[in-house]
mmCIF file of C-alpha atoms in Angstrom:
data_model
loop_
_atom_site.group_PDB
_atom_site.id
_atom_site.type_symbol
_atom_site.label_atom_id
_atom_site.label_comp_id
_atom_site.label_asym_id
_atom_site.label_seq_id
_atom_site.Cartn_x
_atom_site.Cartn_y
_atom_site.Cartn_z
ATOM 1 C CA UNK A 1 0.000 0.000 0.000
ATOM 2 C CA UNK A 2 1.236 3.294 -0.642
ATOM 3 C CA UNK A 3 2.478 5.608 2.451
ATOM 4 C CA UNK A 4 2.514 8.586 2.342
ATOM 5 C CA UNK A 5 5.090 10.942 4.892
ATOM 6 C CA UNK A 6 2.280 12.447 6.698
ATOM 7 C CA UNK A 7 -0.036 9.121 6.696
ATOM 8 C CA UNK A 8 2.133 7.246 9.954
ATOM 9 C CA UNK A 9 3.419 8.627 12.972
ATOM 10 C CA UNK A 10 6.901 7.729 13.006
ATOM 11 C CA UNK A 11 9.543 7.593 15.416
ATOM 12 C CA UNK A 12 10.788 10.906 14.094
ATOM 13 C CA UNK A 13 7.873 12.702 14.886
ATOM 14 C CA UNK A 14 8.899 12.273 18.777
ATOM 15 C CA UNK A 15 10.309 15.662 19.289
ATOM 16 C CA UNK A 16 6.933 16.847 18.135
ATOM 17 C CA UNK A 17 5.636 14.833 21.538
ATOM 18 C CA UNK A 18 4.257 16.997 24.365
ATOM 19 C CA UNK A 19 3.695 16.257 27.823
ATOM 20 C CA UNK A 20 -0.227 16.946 27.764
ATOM 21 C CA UNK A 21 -2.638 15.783 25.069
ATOM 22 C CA UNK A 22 -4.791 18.498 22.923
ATOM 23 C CA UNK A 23 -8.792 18.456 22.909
ATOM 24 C CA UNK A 24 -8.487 15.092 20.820
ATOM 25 C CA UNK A 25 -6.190 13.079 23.097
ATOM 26 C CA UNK A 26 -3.117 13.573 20.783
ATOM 27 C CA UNK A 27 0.086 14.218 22.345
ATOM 28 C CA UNK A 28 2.068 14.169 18.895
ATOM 29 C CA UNK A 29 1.948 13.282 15.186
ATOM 30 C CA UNK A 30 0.567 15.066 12.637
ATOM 31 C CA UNK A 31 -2.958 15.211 13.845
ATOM 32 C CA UNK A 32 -2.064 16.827 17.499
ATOM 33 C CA UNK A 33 -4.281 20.089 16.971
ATOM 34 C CA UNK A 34 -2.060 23.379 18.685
ATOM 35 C CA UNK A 35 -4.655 25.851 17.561
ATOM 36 C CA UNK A 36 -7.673 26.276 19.081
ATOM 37 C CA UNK A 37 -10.731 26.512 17.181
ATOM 38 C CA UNK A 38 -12.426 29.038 16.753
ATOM 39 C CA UNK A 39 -16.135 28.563 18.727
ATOM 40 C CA UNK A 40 -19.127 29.229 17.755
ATOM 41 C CA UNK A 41 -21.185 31.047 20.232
ATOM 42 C CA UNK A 42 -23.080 28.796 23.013
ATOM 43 C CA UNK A 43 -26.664 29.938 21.670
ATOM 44 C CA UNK A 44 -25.129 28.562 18.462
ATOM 45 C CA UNK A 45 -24.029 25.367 19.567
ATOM 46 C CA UNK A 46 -27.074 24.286 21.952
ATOM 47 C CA UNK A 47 -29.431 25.078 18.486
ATOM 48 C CA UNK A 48 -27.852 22.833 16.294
ATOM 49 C CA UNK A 49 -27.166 19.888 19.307
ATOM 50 C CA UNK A 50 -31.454 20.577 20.039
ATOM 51 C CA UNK A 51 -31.906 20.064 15.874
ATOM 52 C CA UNK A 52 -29.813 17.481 15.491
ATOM 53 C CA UNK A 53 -31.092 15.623 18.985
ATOM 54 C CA UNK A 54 -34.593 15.902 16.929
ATOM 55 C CA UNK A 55 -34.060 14.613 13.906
ATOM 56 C CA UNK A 56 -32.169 11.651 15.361
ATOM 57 C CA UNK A 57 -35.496 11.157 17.423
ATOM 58 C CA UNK A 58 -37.548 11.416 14.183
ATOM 59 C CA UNK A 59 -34.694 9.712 12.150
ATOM 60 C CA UNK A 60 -36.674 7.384 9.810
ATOM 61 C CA UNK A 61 -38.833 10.344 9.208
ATOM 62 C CA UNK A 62 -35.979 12.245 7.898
ATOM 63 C CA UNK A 63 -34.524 9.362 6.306
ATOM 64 C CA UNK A 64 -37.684 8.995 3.798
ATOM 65 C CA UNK A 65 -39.069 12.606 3.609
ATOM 66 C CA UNK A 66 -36.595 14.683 3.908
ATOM 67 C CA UNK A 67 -32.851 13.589 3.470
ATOM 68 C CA UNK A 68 -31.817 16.796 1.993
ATOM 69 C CA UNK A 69 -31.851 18.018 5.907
ATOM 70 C CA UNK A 70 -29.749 15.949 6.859
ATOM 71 C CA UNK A 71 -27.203 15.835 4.374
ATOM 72 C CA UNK A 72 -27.250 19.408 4.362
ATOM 73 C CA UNK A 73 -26.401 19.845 8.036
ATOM 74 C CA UNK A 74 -23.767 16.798 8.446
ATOM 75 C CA UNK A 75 -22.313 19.286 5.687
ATOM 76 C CA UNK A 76 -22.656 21.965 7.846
ATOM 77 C CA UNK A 77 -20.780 19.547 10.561
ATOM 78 C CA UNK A 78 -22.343 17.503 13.510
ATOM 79 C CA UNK A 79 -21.938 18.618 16.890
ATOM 80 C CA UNK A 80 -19.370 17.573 18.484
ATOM 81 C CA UNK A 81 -21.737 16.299 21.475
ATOM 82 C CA UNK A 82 -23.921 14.373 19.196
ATOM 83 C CA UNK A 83 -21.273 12.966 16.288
ATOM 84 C CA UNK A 84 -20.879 9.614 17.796
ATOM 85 C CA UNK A 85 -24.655 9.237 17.995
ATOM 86 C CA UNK A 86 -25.554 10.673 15.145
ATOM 87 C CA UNK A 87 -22.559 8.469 12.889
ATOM 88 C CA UNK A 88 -24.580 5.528 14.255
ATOM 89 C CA UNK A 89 -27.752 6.643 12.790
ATOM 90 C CA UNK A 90 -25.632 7.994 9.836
ATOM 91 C CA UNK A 91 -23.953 4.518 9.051
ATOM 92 C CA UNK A 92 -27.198 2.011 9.866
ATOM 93 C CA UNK A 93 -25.582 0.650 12.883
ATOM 94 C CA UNK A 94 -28.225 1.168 14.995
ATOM 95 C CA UNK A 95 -30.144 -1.094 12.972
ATOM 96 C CA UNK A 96 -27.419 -3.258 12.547
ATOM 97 C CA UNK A 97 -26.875 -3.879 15.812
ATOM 98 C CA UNK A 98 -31.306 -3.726 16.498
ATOM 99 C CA UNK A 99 -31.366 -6.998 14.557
ATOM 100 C CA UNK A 100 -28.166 -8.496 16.366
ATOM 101 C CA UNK A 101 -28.302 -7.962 19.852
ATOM 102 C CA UNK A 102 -26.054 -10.546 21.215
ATOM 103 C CA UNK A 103 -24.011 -11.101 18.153
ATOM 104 C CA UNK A 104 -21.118 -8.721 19.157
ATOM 105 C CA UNK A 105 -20.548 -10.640 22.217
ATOM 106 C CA UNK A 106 -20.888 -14.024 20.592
ATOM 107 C CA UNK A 107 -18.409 -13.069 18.350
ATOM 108 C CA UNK A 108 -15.640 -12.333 21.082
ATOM 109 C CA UNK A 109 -16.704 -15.758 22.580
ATOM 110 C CA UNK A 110 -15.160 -17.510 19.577
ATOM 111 C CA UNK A 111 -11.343 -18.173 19.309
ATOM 112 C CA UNK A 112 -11.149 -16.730 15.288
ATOM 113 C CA UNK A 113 -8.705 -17.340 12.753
ATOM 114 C CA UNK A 114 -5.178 -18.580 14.226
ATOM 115 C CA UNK A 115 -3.274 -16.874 11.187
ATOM 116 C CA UNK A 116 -5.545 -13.534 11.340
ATOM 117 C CA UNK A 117 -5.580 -13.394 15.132
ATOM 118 C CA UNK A 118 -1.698 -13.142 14.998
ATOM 119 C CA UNK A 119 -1.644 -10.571 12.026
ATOM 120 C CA UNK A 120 -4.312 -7.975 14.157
ATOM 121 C CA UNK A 121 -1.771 -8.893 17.141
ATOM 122 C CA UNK A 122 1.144 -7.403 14.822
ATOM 123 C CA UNK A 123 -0.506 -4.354 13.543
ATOM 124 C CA UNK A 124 -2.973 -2.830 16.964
ATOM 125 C CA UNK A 125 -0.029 -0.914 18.003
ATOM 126 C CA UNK A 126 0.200 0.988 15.239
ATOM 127 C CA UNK A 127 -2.347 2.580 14.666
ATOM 128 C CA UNK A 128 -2.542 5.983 16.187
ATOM 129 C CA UNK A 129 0.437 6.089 18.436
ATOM 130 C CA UNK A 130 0.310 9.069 19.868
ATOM 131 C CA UNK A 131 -3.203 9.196 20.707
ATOM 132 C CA UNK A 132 -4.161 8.822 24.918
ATOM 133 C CA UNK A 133 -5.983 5.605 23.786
ATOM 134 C CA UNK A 134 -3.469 3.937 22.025
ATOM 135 C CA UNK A 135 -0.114 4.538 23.646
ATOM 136 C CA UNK A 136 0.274 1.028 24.968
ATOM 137 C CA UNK A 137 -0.926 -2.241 24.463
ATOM 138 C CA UNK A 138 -2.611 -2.461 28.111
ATOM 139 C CA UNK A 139 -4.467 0.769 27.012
ATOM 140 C CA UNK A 140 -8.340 0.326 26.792
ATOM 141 C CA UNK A 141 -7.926 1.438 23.186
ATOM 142 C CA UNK A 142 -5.994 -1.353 22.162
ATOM 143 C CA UNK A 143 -7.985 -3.772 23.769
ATOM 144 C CA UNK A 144 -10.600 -2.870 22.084
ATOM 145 C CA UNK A 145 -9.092 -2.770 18.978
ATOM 146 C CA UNK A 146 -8.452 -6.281 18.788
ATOM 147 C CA UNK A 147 -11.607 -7.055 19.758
ATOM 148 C CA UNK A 148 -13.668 -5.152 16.894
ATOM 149 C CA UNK A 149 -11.420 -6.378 14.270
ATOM 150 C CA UNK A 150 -11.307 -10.028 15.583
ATOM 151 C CA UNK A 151 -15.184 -9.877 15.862
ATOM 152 C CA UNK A 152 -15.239 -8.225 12.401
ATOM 153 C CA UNK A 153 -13.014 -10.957 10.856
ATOM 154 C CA UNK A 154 -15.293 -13.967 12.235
ATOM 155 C CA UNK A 155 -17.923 -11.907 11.307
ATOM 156 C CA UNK A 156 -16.926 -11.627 7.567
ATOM 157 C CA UNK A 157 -14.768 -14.383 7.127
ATOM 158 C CA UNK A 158 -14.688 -13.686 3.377
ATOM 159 C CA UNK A 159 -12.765 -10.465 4.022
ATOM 160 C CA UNK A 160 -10.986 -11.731 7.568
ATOM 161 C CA UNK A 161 -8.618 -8.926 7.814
ATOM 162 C CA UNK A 162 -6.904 -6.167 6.360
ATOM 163 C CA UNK A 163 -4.264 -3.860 7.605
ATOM 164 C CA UNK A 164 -5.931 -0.785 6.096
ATOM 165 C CA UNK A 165 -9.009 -1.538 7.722
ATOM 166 C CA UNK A 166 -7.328 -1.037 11.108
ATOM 167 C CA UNK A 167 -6.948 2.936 11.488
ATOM 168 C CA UNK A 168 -10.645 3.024 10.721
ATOM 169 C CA UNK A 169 -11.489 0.643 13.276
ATOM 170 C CA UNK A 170 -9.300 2.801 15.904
ATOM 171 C CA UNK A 171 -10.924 5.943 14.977
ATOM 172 C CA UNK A 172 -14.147 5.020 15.136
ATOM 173 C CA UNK A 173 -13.313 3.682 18.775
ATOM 174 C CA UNK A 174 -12.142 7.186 19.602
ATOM 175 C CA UNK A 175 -16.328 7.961 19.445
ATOM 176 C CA UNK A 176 -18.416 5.205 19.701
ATOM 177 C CA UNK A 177 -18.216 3.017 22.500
ATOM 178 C CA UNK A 178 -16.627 -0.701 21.328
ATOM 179 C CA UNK A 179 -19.965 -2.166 20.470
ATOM 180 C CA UNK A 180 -21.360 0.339 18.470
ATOM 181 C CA UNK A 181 -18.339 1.121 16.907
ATOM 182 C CA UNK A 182 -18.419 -2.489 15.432
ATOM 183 C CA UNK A 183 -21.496 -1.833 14.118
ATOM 184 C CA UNK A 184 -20.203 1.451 12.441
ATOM 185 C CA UNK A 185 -17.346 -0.735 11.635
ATOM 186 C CA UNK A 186 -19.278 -3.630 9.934
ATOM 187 C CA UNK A 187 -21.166 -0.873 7.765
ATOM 188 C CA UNK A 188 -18.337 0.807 6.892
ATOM 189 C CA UNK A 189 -16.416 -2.273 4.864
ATOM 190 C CA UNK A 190 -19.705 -3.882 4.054
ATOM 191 C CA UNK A 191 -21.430 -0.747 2.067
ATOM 192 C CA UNK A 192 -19.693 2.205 2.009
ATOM 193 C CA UNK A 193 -16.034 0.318 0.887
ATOM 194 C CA UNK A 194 -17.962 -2.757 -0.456
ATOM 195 C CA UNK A 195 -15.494 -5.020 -1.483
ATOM 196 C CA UNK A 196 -12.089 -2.849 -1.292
ATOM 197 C CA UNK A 197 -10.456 -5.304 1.093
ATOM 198 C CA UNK A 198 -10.869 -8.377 -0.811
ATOM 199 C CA UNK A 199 -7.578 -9.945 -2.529
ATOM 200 C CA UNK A 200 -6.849 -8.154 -5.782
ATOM 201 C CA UNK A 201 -8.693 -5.454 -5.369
ATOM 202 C CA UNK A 202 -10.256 -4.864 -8.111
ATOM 203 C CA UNK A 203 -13.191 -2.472 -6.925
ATOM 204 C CA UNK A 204 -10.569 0.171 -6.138
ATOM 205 C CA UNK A 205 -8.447 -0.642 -9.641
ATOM 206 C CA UNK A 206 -11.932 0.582 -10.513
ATOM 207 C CA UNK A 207 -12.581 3.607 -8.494
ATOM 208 C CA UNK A 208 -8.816 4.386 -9.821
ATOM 209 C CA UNK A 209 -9.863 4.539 -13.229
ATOM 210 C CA UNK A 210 -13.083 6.937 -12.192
ATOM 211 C CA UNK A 211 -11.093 9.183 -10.317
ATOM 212 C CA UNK A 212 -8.889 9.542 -13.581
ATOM 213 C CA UNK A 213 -11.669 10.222 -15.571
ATOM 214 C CA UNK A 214 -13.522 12.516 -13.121
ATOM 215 C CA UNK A 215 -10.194 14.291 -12.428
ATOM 216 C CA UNK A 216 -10.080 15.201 -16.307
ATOM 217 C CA UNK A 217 -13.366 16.588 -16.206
ATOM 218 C CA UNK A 218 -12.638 18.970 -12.911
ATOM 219 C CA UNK A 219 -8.827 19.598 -13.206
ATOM 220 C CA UNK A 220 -7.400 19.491 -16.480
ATOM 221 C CA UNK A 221 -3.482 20.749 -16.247
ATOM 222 C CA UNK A 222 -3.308 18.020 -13.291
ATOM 223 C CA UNK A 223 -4.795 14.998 -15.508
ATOM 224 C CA UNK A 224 -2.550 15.739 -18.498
ATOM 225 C CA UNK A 225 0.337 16.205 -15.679
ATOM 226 C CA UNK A 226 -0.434 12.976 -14.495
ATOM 227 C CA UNK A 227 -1.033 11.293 -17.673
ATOM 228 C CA UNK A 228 2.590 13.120 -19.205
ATOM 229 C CA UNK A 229 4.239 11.342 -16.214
ATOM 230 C CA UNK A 230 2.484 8.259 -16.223
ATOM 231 C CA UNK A 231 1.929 8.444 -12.308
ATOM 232 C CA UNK A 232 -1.141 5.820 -12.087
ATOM 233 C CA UNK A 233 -3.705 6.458 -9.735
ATOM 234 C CA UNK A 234 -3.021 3.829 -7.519
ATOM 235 C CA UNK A 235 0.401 5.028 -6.305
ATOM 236 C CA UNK A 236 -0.863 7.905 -5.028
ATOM 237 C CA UNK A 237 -4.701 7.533 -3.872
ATOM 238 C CA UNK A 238 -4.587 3.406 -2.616
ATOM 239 C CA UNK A 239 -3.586 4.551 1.362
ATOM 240 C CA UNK A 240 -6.604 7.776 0.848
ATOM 241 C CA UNK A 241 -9.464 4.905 -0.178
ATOM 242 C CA UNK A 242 -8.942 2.185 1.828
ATOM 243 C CA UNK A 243 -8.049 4.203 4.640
ATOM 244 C CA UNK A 244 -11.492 6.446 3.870
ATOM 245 C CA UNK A 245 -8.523 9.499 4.468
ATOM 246 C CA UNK A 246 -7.790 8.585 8.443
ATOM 247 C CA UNK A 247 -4.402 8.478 7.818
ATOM 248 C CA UNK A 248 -4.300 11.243 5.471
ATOM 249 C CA UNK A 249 -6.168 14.299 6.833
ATOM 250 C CA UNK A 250 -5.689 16.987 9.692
ATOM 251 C CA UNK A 251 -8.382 15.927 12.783
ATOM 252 C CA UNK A 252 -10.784 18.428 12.507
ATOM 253 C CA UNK A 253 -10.606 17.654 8.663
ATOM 254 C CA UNK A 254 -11.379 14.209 8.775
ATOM 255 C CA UNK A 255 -14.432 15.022 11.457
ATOM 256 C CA UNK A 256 -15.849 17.158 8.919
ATOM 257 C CA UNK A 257 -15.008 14.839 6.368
ATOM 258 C CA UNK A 258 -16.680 11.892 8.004
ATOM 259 C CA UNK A 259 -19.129 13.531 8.825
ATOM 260 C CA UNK A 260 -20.608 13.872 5.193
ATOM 261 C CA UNK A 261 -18.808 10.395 3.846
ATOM 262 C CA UNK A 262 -21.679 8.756 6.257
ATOM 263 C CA UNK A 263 -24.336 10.866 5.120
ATOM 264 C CA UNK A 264 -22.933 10.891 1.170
ATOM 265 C CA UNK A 265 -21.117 7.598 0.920
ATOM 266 C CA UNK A 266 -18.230 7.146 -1.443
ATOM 267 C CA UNK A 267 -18.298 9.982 -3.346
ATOM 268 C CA UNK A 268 -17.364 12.142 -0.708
ATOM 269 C CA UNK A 269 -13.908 10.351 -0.618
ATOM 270 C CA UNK A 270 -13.379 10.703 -4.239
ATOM 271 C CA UNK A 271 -14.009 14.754 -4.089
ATOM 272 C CA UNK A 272 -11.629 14.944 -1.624
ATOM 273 C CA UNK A 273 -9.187 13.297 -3.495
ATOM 274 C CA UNK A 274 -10.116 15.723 -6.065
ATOM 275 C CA UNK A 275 -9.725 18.811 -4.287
ATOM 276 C CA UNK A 276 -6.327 17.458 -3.149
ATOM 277 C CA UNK A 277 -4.803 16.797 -6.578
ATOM 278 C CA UNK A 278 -6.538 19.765 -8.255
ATOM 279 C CA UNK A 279 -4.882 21.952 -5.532
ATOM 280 C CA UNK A 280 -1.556 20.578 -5.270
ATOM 281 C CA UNK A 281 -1.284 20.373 -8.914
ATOM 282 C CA UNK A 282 -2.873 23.281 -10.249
ATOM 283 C CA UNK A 283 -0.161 26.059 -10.303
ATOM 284 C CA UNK A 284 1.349 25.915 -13.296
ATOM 285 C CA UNK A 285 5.290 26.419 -11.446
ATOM 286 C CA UNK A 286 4.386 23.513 -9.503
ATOM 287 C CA UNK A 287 3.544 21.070 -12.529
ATOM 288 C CA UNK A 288 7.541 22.379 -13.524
ATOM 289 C CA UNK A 289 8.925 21.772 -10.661
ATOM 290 C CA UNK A 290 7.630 18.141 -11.070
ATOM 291 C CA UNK A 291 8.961 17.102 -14.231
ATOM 292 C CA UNK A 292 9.158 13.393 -12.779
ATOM 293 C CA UNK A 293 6.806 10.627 -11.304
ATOM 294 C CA UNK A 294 8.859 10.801 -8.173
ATOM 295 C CA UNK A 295 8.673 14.141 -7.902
ATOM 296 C CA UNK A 296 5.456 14.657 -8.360
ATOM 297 C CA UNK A 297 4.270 11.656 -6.307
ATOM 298 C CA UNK A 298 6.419 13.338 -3.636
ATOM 299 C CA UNK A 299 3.788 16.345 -4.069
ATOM 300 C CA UNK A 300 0.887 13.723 -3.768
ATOM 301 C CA UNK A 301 1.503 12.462 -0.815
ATOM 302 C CA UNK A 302 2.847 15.567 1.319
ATOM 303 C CA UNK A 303 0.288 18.497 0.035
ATOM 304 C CA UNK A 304 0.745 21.916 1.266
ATOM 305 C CA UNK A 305 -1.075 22.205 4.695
ATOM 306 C CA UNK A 306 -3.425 24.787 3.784
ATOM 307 C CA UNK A 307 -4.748 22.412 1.114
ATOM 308 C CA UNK A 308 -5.596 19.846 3.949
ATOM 309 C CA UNK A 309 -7.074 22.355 6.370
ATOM 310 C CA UNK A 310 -10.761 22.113 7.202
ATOM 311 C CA UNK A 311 -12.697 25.136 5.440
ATOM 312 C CA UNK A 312 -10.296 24.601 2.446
ATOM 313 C CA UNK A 313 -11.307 21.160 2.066
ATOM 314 C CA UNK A 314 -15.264 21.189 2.564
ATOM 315 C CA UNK A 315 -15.551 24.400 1.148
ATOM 316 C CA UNK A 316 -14.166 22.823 -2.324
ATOM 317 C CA UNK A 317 -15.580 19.697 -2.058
ATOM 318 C CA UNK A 318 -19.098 21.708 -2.309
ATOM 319 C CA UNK A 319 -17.825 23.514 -4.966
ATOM 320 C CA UNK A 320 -16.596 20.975 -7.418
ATOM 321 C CA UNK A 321 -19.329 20.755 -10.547
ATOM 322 C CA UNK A 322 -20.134 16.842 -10.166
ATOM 323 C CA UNK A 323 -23.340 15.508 -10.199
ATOM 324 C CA UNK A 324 -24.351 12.054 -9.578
ATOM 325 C CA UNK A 325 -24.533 11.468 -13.158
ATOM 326 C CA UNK A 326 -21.132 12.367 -13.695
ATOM 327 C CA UNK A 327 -20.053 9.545 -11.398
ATOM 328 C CA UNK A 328 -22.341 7.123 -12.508
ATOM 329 C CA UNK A 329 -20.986 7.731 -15.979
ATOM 330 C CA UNK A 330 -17.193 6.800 -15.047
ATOM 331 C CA UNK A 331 -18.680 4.110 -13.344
ATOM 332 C CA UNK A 332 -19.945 2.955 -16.527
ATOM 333 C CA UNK A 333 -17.199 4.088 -18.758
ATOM 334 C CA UNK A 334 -14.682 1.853 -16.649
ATOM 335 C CA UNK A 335 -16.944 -1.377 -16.069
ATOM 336 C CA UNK A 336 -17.116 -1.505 -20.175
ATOM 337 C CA UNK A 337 -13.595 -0.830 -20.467
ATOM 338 C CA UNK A 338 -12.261 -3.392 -17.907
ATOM 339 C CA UNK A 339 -15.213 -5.830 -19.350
ATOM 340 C CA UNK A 340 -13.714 -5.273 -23.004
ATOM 341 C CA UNK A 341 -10.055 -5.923 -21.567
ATOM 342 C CA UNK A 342 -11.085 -8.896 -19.743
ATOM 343 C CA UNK A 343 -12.482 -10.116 -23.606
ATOM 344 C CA UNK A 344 -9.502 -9.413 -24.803
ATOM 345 C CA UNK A 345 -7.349 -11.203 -22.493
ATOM 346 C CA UNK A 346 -9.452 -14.084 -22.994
ATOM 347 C CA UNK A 347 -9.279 -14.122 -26.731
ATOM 348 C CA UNK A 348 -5.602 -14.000 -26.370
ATOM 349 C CA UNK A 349 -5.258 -16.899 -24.373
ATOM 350 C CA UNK A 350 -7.733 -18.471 -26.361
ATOM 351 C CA UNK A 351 -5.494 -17.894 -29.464
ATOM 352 C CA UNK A 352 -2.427 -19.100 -27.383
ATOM 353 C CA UNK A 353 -4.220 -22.289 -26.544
ATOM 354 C CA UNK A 354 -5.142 -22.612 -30.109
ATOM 355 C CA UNK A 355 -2.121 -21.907 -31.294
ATOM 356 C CA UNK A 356 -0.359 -24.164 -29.062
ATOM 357 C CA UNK A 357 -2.798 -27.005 -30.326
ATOM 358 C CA UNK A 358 -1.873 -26.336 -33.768
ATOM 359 C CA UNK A 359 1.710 -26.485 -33.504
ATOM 360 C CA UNK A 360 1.441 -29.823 -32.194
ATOM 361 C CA UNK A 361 -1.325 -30.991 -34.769
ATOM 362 C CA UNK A 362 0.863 -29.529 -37.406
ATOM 363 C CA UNK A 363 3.923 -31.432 -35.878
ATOM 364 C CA UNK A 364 2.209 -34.670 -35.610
ATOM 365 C CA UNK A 365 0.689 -34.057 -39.540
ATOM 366 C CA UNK A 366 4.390 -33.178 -40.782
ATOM 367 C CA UNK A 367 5.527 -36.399 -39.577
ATOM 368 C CA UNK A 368 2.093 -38.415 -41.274
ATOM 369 C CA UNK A 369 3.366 -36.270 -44.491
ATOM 370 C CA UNK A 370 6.977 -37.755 -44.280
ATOM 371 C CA UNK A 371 5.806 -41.137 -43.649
ATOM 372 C CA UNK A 372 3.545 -41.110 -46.603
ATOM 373 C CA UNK A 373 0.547 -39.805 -45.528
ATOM 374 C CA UNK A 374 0.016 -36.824 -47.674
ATOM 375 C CA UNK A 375 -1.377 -33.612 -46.463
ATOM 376 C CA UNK A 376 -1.753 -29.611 -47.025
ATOM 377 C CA UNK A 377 -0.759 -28.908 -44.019
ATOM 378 C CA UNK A 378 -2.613 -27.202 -41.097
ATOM 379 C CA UNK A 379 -4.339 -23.475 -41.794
ATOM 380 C CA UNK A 380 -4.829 -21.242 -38.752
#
């Protein structure tokens, strides 16, 4: 999977390390928060916790009448007081875990995967280093940890376990208690990143090609810069996608950013990606400077910070002139392309097979010929 510099907290980050945590319970890394931000008023606030405590008490209401609301304010951003609650509603856990009461805790009961157990075992620890929650292995955090992604792997044996899936996992532990986090976790890799973590995958070999295509539509200089390189989308946007940006963007970011990926799904991810490529790539002195894939990977992977901040990112991601047709279009565009290449690889080693049959027909007819037994030979 493609890292990028400011996706794991390394050991060099540990002279960033301070001896209190921020709001968020970081006490390093790239997502410690040293600016405070900037409040709104308390009138402010306690409207927008009472509306949002409402429509989570009216939520299938909302849900079938009047969806616009809601996506509307989770683009607005969700109280911080009522985000973990209102991510459950957001996600379908709550109905999730309505239909499976006792499941969660079944699921612990069992011993799991020998091979997968061991691979969680390896990779709990890293995820999030630096946060309160995660320091060390006898933390709550890591505890828990194991225990959602165990449970998930029993759960969906077909997928078992994935490293990327793990920093998603931890930060939706950093809201939700463990349960419902689960849940949130289940729906997560089951709709909203359907099918990324199999073997191969192909979905986001897929969702690569789309984000080409859609990236030509919104940012032009960057897709030609891209294309002129040859830097394939997969070097660059693999650790953003599977990830769903945890290990990518600044906290308050990646709140806001969640925040309308539950309500919005998918396409929320891809518009950030397109924001952050548009913007890193868009200056015309930059796309010079980069006259390599290295380079320009380098760029990729390390934007300027004021392309990651919050208002920079949502505020763009609103702005960008994609409908749902345009995605749905890509969508199309790439399952007929990768359906036609699939054809084409099987004609080929259809004509290999063939061809391999011949030569040995033909061999075994050139030998009836110089024994007497007369022939044209073999036509392909």
């Amino acid at each position: 999977m493609a890292t990028s510099p400011r996706s794991v907290d390394t050991i060099s980050l540990c002279s960033t390390v301070s001896s209190c945590p921020d709001r968020n319970g970081f006490y390093g890394g790239f997502q410690r928060t040293e600016k405070p931000k900037e409040p709104l008023s308390k009138a402010q606030i306690i409207a927008r916790e009472k509306k949002w405590l409402y429509m989570i008490d009216n939520w299938s209401l909302y849900m079938s009448k009047n969806y616009k609301k809601i996506r509307d304010r989770c683009r607005k951003g969700i109280p911080k007081s009522v985000r973990p609650r209102a991510w459950f509603y957001l996600s379908g856990a709550y109905l999730l875990k309505k239909k499976n009461p006792s499941v969660y805790k079944e699921l612990l009961e069992q011993p799991g995967n020998p091979h997968v157990i061991e691979e969680i075992k390896k990779d709990k620890h890293r995820q999030f280093p630096f946060h309160e929650m995660f320091l060390d292995e006898d933390k709550v955090g890591q505890i828990e940890l194991f225990n959602v992604l165990k449970a998930y792997s029993i759960y969906n044996p077909k997928v078992g376990f994935c490293q990327a899936q793990a920093p998603i996992a931890a930060f939706l532990l950093m809201h939700l208690p463990a349960e419902d986090a689960f849940w949130v976790f289940v729906s997560v890799c089951d709709v909203y990143l359907e099918d990324y973590f199999i073997t191969g995958l192909e979905v986001l070999q897929n969702d690569a090609g789309i984000l080409e295509g859609l990236l030509k539509k919104t940012c032009p200089p960057a897709y030609r810069h891209l294309q002129k390189h040859k830097v394939e989308p997969l070097l660059y946007m693999t650790d953003w996608f599977l990830c769903a940006m945890t290990r990518t963007l600044p906290w308050e970011t990646l709140l806001r950013v969640w925040d309308c990926f539950l309500a919005e799904g998918i396409r929320v991810i891809f518009k950030v990606a397109l924001v952050i490529i548009g913007a890193s790539l868009n200056q015309h002195k930059v796309r010079k400077q980069c006259n390599g894939l290295c380079e320009t990977l380098e760029v990729l992977r390390s934007p300027p910070e004021h392309v990651l901040e919050e208002d920079f990112i949502i505020n763009n991601i609103q702005r960008l002139n994609l409908r749902v047709e345009d995605f749905q279009i890509e969508h199309t565009r790439q399952k007929n392309r990768r359906a036609k290449q699939k054809a084409m690889q099987e004609a080929a080693a259809v004509t290999t097979t063939s061809t391999t049959a011949s030569t040995s027909h033909g061999s075994a007819l050139s030998s009836s010929s110089s024994s007497g037994g007369g022939t044209n030979g073999y036509r392909l």
